[in-house]
Coordinates of C-alpha atoms and ligand atoms in Angstrom, one line a residue:
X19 CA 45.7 -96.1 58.1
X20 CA 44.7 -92.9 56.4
X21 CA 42.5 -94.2 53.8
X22 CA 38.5 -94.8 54.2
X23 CA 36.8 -97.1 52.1
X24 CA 33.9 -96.3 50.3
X25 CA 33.1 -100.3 49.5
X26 CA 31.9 -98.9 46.1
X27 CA 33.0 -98.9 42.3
X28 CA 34.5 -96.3 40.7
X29 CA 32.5 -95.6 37.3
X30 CA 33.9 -92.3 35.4
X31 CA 35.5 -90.8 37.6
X32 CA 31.7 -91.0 40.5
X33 CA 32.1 -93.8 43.1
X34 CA 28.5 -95.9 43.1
X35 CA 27.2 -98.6 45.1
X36 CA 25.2 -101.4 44.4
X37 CA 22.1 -102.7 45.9
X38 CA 23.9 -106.0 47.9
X39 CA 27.2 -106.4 49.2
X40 CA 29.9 -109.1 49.6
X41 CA 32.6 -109.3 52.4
X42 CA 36.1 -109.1 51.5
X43 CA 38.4 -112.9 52.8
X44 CA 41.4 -111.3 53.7
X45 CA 43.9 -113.3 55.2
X46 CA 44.6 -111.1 58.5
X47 CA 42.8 -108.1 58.8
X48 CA 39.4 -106.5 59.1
X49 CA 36.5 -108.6 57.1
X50 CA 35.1 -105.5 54.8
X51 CA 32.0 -105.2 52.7
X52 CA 31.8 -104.6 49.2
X53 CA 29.5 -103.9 46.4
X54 CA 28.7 -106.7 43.9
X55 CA 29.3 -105.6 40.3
X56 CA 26.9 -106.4 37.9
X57 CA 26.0 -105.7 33.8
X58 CA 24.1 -102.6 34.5
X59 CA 27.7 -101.1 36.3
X60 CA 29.8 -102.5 33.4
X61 CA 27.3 -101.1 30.6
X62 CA 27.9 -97.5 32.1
X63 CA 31.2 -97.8 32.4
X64 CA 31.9 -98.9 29.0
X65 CA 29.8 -96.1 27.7
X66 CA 31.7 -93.9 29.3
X67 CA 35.0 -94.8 28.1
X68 CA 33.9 -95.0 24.3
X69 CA 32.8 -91.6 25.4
X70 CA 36.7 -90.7 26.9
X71 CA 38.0 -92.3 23.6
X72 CA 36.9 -89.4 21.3
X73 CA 39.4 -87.2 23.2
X74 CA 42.0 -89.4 24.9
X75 CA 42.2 -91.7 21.5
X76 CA 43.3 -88.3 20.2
X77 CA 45.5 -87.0 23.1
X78 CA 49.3 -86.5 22.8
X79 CA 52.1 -88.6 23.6
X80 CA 53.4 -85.9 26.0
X81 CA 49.4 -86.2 27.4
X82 CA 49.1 -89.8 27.8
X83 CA 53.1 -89.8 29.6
X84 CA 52.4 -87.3 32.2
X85 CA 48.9 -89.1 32.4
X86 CA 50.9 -92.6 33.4
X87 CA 53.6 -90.7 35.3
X88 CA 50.5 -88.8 37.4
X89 CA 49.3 -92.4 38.1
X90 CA 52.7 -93.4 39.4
X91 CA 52.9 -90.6 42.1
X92 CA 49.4 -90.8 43.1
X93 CA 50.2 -94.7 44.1
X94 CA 53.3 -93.6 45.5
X95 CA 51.3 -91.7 47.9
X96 CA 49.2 -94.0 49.0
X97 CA 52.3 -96.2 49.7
X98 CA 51.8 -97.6 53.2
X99 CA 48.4 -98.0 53.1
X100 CA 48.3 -99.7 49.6
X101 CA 51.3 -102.5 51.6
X102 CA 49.0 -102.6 54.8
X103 CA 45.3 -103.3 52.6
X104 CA 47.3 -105.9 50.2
X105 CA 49.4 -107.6 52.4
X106 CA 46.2 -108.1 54.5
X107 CA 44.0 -109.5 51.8
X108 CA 46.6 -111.6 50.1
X109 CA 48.5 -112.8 52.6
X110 CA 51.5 -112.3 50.5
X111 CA 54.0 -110.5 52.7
X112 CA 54.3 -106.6 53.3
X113 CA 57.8 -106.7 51.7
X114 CA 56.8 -107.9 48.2
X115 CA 53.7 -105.7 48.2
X116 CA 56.5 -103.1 48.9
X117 CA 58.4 -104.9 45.6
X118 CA 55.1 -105.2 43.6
X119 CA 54.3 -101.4 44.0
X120 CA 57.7 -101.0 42.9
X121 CA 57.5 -103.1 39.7
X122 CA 53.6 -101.3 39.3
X123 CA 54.6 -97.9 38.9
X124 CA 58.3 -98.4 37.4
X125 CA 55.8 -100.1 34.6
X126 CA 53.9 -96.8 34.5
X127 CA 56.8 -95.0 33.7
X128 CA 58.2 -97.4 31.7
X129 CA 55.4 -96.8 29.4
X130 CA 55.7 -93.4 29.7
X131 CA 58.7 -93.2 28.7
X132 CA 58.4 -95.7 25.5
X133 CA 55.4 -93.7 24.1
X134 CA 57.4 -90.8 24.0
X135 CA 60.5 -92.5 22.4
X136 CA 57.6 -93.0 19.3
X137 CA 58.9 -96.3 18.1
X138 CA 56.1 -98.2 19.1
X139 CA 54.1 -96.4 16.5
X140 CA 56.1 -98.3 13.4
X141 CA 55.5 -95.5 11.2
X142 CA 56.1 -96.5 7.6
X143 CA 56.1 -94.2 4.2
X144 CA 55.7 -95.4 1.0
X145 CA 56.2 -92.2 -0.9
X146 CA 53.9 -91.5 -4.1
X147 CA 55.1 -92.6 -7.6
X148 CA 52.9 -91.0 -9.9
X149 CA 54.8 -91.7 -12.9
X150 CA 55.1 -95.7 -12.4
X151 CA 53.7 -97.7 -15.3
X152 CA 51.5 -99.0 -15.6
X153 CA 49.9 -97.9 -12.5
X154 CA 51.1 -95.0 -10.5
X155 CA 51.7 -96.0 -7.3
X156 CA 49.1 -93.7 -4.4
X157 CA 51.1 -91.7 -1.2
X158 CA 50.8 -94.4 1.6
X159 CA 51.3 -94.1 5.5
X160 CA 50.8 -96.0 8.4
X161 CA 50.6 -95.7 11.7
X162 CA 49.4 -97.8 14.9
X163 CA 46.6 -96.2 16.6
X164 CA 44.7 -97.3 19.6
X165 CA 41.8 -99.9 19.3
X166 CA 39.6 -98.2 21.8
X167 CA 37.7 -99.5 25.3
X168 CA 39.8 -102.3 26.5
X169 CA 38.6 -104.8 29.5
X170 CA 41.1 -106.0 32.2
X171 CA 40.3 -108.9 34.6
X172 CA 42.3 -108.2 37.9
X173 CA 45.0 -111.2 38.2
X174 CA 44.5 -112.6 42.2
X175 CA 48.4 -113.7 42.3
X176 CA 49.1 -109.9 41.5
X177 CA 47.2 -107.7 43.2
X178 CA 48.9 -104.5 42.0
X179 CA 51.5 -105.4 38.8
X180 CA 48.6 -107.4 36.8
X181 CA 45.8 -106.0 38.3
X182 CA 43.5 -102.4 38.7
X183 CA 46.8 -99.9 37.8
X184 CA 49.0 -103.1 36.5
X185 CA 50.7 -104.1 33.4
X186 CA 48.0 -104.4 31.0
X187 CA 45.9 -101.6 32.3
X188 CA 49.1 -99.2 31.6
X189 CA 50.2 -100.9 28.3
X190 CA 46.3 -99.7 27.1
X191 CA 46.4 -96.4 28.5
X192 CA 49.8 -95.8 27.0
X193 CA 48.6 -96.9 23.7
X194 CA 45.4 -94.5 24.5
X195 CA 43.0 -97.0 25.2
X196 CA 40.5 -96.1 27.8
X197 CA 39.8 -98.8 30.5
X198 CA 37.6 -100.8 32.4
X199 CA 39.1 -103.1 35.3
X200 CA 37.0 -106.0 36.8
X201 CA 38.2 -106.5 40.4
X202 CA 39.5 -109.5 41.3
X203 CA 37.2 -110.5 44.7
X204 CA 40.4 -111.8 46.7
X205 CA 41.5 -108.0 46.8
X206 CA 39.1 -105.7 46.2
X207 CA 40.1 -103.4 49.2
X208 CA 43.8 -103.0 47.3
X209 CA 41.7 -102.8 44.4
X210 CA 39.4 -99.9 45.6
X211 CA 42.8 -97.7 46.9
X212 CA 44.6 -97.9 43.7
X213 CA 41.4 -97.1 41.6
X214 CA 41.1 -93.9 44.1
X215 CA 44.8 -93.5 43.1
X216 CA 43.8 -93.4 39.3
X217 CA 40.8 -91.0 39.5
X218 CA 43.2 -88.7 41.3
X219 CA 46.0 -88.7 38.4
X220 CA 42.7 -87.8 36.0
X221 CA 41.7 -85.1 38.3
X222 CA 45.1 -84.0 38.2
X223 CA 45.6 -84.5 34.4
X224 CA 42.2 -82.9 33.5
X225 CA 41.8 -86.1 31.9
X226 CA 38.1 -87.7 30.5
X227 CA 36.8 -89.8 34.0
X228 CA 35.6 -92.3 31.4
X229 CA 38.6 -93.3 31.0
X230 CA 39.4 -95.0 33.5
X231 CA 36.8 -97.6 35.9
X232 CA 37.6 -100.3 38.2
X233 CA 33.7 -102.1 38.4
X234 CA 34.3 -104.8 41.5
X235 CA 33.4 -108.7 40.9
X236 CA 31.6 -111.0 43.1
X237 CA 29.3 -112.1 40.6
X238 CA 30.0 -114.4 37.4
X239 CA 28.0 -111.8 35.3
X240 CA 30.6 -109.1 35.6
X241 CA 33.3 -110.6 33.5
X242 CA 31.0 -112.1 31.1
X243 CA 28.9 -108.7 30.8
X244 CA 32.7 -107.1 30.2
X245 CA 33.9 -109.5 27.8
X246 CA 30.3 -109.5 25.6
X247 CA 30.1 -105.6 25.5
X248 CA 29.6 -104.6 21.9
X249 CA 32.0 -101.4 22.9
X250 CA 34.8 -103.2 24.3
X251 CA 37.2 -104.1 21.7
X252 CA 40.2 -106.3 23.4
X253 CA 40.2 -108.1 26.9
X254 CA 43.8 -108.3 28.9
X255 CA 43.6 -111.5 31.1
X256 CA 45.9 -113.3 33.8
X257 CA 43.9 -116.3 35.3
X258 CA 42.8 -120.0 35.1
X259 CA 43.1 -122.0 32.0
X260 CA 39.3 -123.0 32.9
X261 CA 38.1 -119.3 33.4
X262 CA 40.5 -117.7 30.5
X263 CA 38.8 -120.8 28.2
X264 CA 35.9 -119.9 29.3
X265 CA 36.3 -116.0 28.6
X266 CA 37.9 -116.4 25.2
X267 CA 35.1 -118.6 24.0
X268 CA 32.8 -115.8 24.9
X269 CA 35.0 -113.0 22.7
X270 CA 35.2 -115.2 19.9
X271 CA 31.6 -115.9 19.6
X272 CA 30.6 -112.1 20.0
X273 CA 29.0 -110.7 16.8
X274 CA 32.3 -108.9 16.6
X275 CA 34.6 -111.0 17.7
X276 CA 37.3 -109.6 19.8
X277 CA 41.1 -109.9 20.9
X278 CA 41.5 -111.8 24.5
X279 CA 44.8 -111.7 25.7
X280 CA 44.6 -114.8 28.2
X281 CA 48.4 -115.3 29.9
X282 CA 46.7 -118.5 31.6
X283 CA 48.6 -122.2 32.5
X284 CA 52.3 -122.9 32.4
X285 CA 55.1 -125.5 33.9
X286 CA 57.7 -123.7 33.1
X287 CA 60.2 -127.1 32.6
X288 CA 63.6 -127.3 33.0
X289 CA 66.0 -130.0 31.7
X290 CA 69.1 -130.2 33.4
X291 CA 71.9 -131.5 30.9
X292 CA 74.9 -133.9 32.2
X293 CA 77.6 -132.2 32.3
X294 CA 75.7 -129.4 34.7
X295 CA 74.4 -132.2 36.6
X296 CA 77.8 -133.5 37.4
X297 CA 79.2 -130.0 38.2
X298 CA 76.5 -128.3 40.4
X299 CA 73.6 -130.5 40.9
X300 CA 72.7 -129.8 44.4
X301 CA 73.5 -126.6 44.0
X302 CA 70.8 -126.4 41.3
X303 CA 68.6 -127.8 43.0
X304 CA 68.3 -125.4 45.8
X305 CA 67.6 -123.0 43.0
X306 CA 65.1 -124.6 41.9
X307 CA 63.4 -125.0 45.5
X308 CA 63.8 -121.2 45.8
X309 CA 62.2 -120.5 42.6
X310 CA 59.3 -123.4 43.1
X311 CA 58.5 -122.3 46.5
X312 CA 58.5 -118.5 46.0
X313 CA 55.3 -116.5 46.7
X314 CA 53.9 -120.0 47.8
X315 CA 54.6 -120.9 44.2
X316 CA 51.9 -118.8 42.9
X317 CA 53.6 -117.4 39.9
X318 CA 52.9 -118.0 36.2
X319 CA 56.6 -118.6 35.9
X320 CA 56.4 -121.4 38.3
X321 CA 59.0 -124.1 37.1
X322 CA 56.9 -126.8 38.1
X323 CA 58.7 -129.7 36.5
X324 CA 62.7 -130.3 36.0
X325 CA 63.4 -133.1 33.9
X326 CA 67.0 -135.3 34.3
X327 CA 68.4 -138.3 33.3
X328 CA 68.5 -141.3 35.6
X329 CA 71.6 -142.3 37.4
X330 CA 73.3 -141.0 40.3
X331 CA 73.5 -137.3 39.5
X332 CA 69.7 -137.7 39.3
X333 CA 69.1 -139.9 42.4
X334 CA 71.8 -136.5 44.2
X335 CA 69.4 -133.9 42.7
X336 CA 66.3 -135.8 43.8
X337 CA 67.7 -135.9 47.6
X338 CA 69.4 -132.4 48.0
X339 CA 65.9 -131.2 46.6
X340 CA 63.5 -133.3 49.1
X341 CA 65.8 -131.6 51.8
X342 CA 65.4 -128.1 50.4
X343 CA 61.6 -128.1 50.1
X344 CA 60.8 -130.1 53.5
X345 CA 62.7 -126.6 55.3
X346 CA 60.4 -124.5 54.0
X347 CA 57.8 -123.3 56.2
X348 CA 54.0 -123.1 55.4
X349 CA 52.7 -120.1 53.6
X350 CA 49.5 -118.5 53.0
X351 CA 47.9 -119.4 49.8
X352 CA 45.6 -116.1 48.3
X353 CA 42.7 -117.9 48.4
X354 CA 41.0 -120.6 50.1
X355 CA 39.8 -122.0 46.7
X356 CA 43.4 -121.3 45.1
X357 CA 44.7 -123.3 48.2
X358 CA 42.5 -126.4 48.3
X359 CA 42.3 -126.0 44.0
X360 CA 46.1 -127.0 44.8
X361 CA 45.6 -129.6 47.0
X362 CA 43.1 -131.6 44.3
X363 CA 45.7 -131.1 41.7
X364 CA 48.3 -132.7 43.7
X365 CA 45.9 -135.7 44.7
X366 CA 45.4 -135.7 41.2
X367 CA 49.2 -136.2 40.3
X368 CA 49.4 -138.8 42.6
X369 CA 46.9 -141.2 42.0
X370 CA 48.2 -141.4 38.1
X371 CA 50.2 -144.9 38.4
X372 CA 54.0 -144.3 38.0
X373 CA 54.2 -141.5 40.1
X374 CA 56.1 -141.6 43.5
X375 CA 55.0 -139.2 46.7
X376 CA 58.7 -137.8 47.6
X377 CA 57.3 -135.0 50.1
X378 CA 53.8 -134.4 50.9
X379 CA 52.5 -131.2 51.9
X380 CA 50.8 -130.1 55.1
X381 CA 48.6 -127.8 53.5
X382 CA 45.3 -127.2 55.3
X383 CA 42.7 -124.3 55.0
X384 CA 44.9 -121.8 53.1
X385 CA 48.4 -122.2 54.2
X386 CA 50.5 -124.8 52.2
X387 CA 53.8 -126.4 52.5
X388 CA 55.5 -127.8 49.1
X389 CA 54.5 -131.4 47.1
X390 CA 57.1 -133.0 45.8
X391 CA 56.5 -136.0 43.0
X392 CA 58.8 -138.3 40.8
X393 CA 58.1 -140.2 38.0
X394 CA 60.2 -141.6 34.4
X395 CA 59.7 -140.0 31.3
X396 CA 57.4 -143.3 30.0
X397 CA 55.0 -142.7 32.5
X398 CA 55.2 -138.7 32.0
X399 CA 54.7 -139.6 27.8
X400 CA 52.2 -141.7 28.5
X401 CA 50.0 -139.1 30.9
X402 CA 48.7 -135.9 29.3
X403 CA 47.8 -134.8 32.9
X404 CA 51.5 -134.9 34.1
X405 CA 51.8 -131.9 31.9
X406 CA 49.1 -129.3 33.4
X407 CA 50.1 -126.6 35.9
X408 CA 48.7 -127.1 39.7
X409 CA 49.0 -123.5 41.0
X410 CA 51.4 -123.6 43.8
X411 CA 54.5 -125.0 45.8
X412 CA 54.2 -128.4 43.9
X413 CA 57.5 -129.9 42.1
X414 CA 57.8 -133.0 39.5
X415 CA 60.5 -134.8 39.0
X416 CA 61.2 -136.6 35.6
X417 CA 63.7 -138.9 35.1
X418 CA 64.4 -140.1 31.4
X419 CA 66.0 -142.7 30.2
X420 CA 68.6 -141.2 27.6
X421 CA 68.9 -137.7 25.6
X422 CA 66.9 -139.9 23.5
X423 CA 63.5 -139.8 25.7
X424 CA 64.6 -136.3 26.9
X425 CA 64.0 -134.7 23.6
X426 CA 60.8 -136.9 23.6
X427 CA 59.5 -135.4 26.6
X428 CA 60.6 -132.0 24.8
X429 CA 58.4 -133.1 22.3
X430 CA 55.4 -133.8 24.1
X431 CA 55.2 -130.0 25.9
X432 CA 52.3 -128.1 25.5
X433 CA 53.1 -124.3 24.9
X434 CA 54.8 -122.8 28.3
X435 CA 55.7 -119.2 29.2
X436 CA 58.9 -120.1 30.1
X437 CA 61.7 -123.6 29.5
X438 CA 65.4 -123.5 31.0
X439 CA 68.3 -125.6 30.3
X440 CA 70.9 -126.1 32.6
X441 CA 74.1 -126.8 30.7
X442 CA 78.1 -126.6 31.1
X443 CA 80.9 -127.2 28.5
X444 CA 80.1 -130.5 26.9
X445 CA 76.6 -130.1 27.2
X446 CA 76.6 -128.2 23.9
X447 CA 75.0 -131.1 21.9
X448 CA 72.0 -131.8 23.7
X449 CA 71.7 -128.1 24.0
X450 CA 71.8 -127.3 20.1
X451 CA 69.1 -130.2 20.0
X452 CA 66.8 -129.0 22.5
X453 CA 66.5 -125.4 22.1
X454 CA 64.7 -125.4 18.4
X455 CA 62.1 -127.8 20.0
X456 CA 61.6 -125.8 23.0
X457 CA 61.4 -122.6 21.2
X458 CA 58.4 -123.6 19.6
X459 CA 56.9 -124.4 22.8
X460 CA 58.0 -121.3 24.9
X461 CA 58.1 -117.4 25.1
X462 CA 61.1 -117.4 26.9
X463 CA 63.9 -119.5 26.7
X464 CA 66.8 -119.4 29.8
X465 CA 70.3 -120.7 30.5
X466 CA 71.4 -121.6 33.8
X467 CA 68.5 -119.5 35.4
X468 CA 65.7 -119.8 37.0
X469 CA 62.4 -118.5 35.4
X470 CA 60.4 -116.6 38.5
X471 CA 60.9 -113.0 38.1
X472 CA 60.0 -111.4 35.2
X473 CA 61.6 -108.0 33.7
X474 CA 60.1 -105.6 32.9
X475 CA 62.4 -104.5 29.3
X476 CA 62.0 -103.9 26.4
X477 CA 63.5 -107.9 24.7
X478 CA 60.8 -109.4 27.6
X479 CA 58.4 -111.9 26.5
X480 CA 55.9 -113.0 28.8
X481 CA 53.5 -115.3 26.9
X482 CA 53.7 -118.2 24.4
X483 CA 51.9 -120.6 22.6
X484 CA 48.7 -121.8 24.1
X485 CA 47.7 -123.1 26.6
X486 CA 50.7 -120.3 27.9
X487 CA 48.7 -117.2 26.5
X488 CA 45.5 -117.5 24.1
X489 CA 47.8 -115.1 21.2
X490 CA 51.2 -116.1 21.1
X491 CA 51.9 -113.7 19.0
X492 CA 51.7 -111.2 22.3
X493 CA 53.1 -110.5 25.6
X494 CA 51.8 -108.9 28.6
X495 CA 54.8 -107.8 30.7
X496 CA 57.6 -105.3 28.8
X497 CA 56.9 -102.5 26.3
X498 CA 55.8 -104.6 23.8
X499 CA 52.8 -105.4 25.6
X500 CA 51.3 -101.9 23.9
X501 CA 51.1 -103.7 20.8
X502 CA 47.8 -105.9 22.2
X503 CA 46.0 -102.7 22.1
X504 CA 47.3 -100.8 18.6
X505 CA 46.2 -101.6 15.0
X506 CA 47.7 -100.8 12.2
X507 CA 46.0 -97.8 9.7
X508 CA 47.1 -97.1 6.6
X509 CA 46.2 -93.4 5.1
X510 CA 46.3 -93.4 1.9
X511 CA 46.6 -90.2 0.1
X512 CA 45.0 -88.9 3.0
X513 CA 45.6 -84.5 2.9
X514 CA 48.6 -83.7 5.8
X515 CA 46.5 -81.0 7.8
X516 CA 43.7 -84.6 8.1
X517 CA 46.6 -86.9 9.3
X518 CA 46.8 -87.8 13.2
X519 CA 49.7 -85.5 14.4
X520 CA 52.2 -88.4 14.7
X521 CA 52.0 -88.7 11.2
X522 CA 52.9 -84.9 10.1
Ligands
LIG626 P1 40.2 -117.6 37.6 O1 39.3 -118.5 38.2 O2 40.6 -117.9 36.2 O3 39.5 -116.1 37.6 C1 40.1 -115.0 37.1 C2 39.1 -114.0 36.7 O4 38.3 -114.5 35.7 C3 38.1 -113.7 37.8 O5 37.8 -112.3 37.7 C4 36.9 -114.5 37.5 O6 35.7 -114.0 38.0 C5 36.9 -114.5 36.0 N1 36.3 -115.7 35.5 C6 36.8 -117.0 35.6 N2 36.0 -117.8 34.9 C7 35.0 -117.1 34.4 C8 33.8 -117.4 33.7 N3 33.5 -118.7 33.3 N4 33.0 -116.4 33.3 C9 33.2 -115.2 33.7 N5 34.3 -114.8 34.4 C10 35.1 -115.8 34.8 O7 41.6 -117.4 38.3 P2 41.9 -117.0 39.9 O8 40.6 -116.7 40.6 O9 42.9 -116.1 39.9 O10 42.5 -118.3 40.5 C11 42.0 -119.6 40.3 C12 43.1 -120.5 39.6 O11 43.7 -119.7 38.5 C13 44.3 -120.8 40.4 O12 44.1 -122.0 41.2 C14 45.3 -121.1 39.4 O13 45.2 -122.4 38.9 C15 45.0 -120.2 38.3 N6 45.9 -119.0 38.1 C16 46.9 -119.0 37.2 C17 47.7 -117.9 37.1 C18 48.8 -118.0 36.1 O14 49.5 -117.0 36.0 N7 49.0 -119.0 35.3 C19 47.5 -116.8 37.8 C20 46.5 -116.7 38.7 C21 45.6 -117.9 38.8 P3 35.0 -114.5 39.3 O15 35.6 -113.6 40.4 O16 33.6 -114.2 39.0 O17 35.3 -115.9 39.5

């Protein structure tokens, strides 16, 4: 491996160390030491970036896309040791860090690309009427301009498309947002090579170094010391529901309060209607097996729970999916806590009365194998629990009734990223019911899909009411994820040579 570690953070463009270290937990791999963040790291690098702001708020489009595009190569580059460092730490396999660098930088240019397009910038003229009685009317424009510093929280399930160089770190700096990342602690070695990858594109670029830190975690104080910094002025999140909570009560208690965009818990439910029961049951079922067990199930799209109703179809689904899940072989989890965080939840689910063990996992230190559960839609009304995501491989089964007590369950959803229906001519009905309740619950709504994998377009939405995302009027993967970090201006009469150049 070409790359050398420095173990240190990158703070404007100068790597520093702290006084005391913490060792990396990678999954296979050398054990490497890093330095703790703290306060005093996040302080100067949020200094710095208000600092980068006075220019890079003000750079060009054509600036900021060769900016992102620089960033794209530079990670390119480091290709094979980026897949070596993350594969190690994660355990996820070499082929979808391969797949993730791919959806990392295509995001980079994506941006690119959209910034130069202008759209995003909704410009809007309401043209002077100095004649209107009674009033005249004044010369009003408005355009979105960047809200300055932003802090990202590195997401452990992805260490390079929602992390250090990831989707909400390149939605900011397309906007013109200068920002800080805290490092996630399961991967702060991938984290460290695509920061290195970062300062190069702004040595390249001639860009401010301020605009741009990665500060590494390993202590509580970090994120809170982010999140509480009177220059920050929005937070982009992927994480617990706990820890996002956690964070967001911290920005909205600030003297200022501030923006967090949490993308925290979601099932993701499915409802299978008759008619696509009868048709391809088992077939949908090993779908939904491929989609649950993916990446060890440790996606936000995760369709956790699939709900059907009782009768044979259901008892045929329930079978072909037991098979399904107990041939899938034990993979690692990304964290030991992430991996035995699983295992409570699923000790959890079973001890609520009403709910059947149908496969129970072999999980033990961090590899796991799938859980699958059953219960009825009375027992799955009655229990608020039923309804909260447990991170990984682990499948509920609901089995309602009627259509009736499947629109109840419907109903009862808390907000999700995602809900899919599975439907077939005849199925139309139930269909036409379910979809206006479930699009007040979800950000995405799918037919005869299955929700793991997430575009990256411009019609994507990747958040949804909460518990889902903390601002459901946002999402953090497609272009419109720039839109977290603009905010509408109006100039009003404002001379032409004073106007930002966008608006000339
Ligand atoms: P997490 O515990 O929410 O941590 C995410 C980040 O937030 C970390 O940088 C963490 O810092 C910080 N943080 C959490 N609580 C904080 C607090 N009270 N104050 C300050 N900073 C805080 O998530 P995780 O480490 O990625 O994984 C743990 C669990 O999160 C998983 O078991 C899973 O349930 C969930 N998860 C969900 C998704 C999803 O997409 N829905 C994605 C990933 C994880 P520290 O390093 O200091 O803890």
């Amino acid at each position: 491996m070409a790359y050398e570690f420095t173990g240190k953070h990158l703070i404007a463009g100068r790597w520093v160390a702290g006084s005391e270290t913490f060792s990396s937990s990678p999954a296979e791999g050398p054990v490497r030491n890093f330095s703790f963040g703290s306060a005093a790291l996040v302080d100067e690098a949020v200094r710095a970036a208000e600092e980068a702001f006075e220019t890079y708020g003000y750079s060009s489009r054509a600036e900021r896309a060769a900016f992102l595009e620089a960033i794209a190569e530079e990670i390119d580059a480091r290709g094979d040791d980026i897949t070596e460092i993350g594969s190690g730490e994660t355990g996820l396999p070499k082929a979808r860090l391969v797949g993730e660098r791919g959806r990392t930088v295509g995001q980079l240019r994506l941006f690119a690309t959209h910034i130069l397009k202008g759209d995003y910038l909704d410009r809007r003229h309401d043209a002077a009427l100095p004649d209107r009685q009674p009033l005249p009317r004044p010369d009003l424009k408005l355009m979105q301009r960047p809200i300055g510093p932003v802090g990202v929280f590195g997401a452990s399930n992805f260490p390079l498309a929602f992390s250090t160089a990831g989707g909400d770190t390149a939605s900011a700096l397309a906007a013109g947002c200068p920002v800080v990342v805290k490092g996630h602690e399961a991967h702060p070695g991938t984290a460290e090579i695509v920061a290195a990858a970062i300062d190069a594109a702004i040595k390249r670029c001639g860009v401010h170094p301020g605009v741009f830190s990665l500060v590494q975690g390993g202590n509580r104080e970090v994120g809170t010391a982010l999140v509480q910094h009177p220059l920050i002025k929005a937070i982009g999140f992927t994480g617990s529901l706990g820890g996002g909570r956690a964070l967001f009560d911290l920005c909205a208690k600030r003297p200022e309060p501030i923006p967090f965009f949490g993308e925290l818990g979601s099932v993701n439910p499915m409802f299978l209607l008759p008619q696509a029961m009868a048709a391809r049951g088992e077939a949908i079922a090993k779908g939904w097996v491929g989609s649950l067990t993916m990446g060890a199930g440790q996606f936000c799209t995760n369709p956790g729970i699939v709900v059907v109703i009782e009768g044979e179809t259901a008892n045929a689904f329930t079978k072909a999916a037991e098979q399904a899940l107990s041939a899938v072989a034990p993979q690692t989890m990304l964290t030991e806590g992430i991996a035995e965080a699983y295992r409570k939840g699923a000790t959890k689910i079973a001890s609520v009365e009403g709910v059947r063990s149908v496969l129970t996992s072999t999980c033990d230190l961090r590899n796991a194998t799938p859980y699958l559960f059953a219960t009825t839609g009375k027992e799955w009304l009655a229990n608020h629990a039923l309804g909260e995501e447990v991170f990984g491989p682990l499948g509920m089964i609901v089995t309602v009734t009627d259509t009736d007590e499947m629109l109840a369950v419907a109903r009862s959803l808390e907000g999700q990223l995602t809900a899919s229906l599975h439907l077939e001519a005849g199925d139309e009905a139930l269909g036409a019911k379910l979809l206006p309740i479930l699009e007040r619950k979800a950000g995405r709504l799918l037919a005869n899909g299955f929700p793991t994998g997430v575009e990256v377009a411009d019609a994507m939405v990747h958040g949804g009411p909460y518990p889902a995302s903390t601002n459901f009027g946002a999402t953090s993967v497609g272009t419109m994820a720039i839109r977290r970090f603009l905010r509408p201006v109006c100039y009003q009469d404002i001379p032409v040579a004073l106007l930002p150049e966008d608006l000339r």
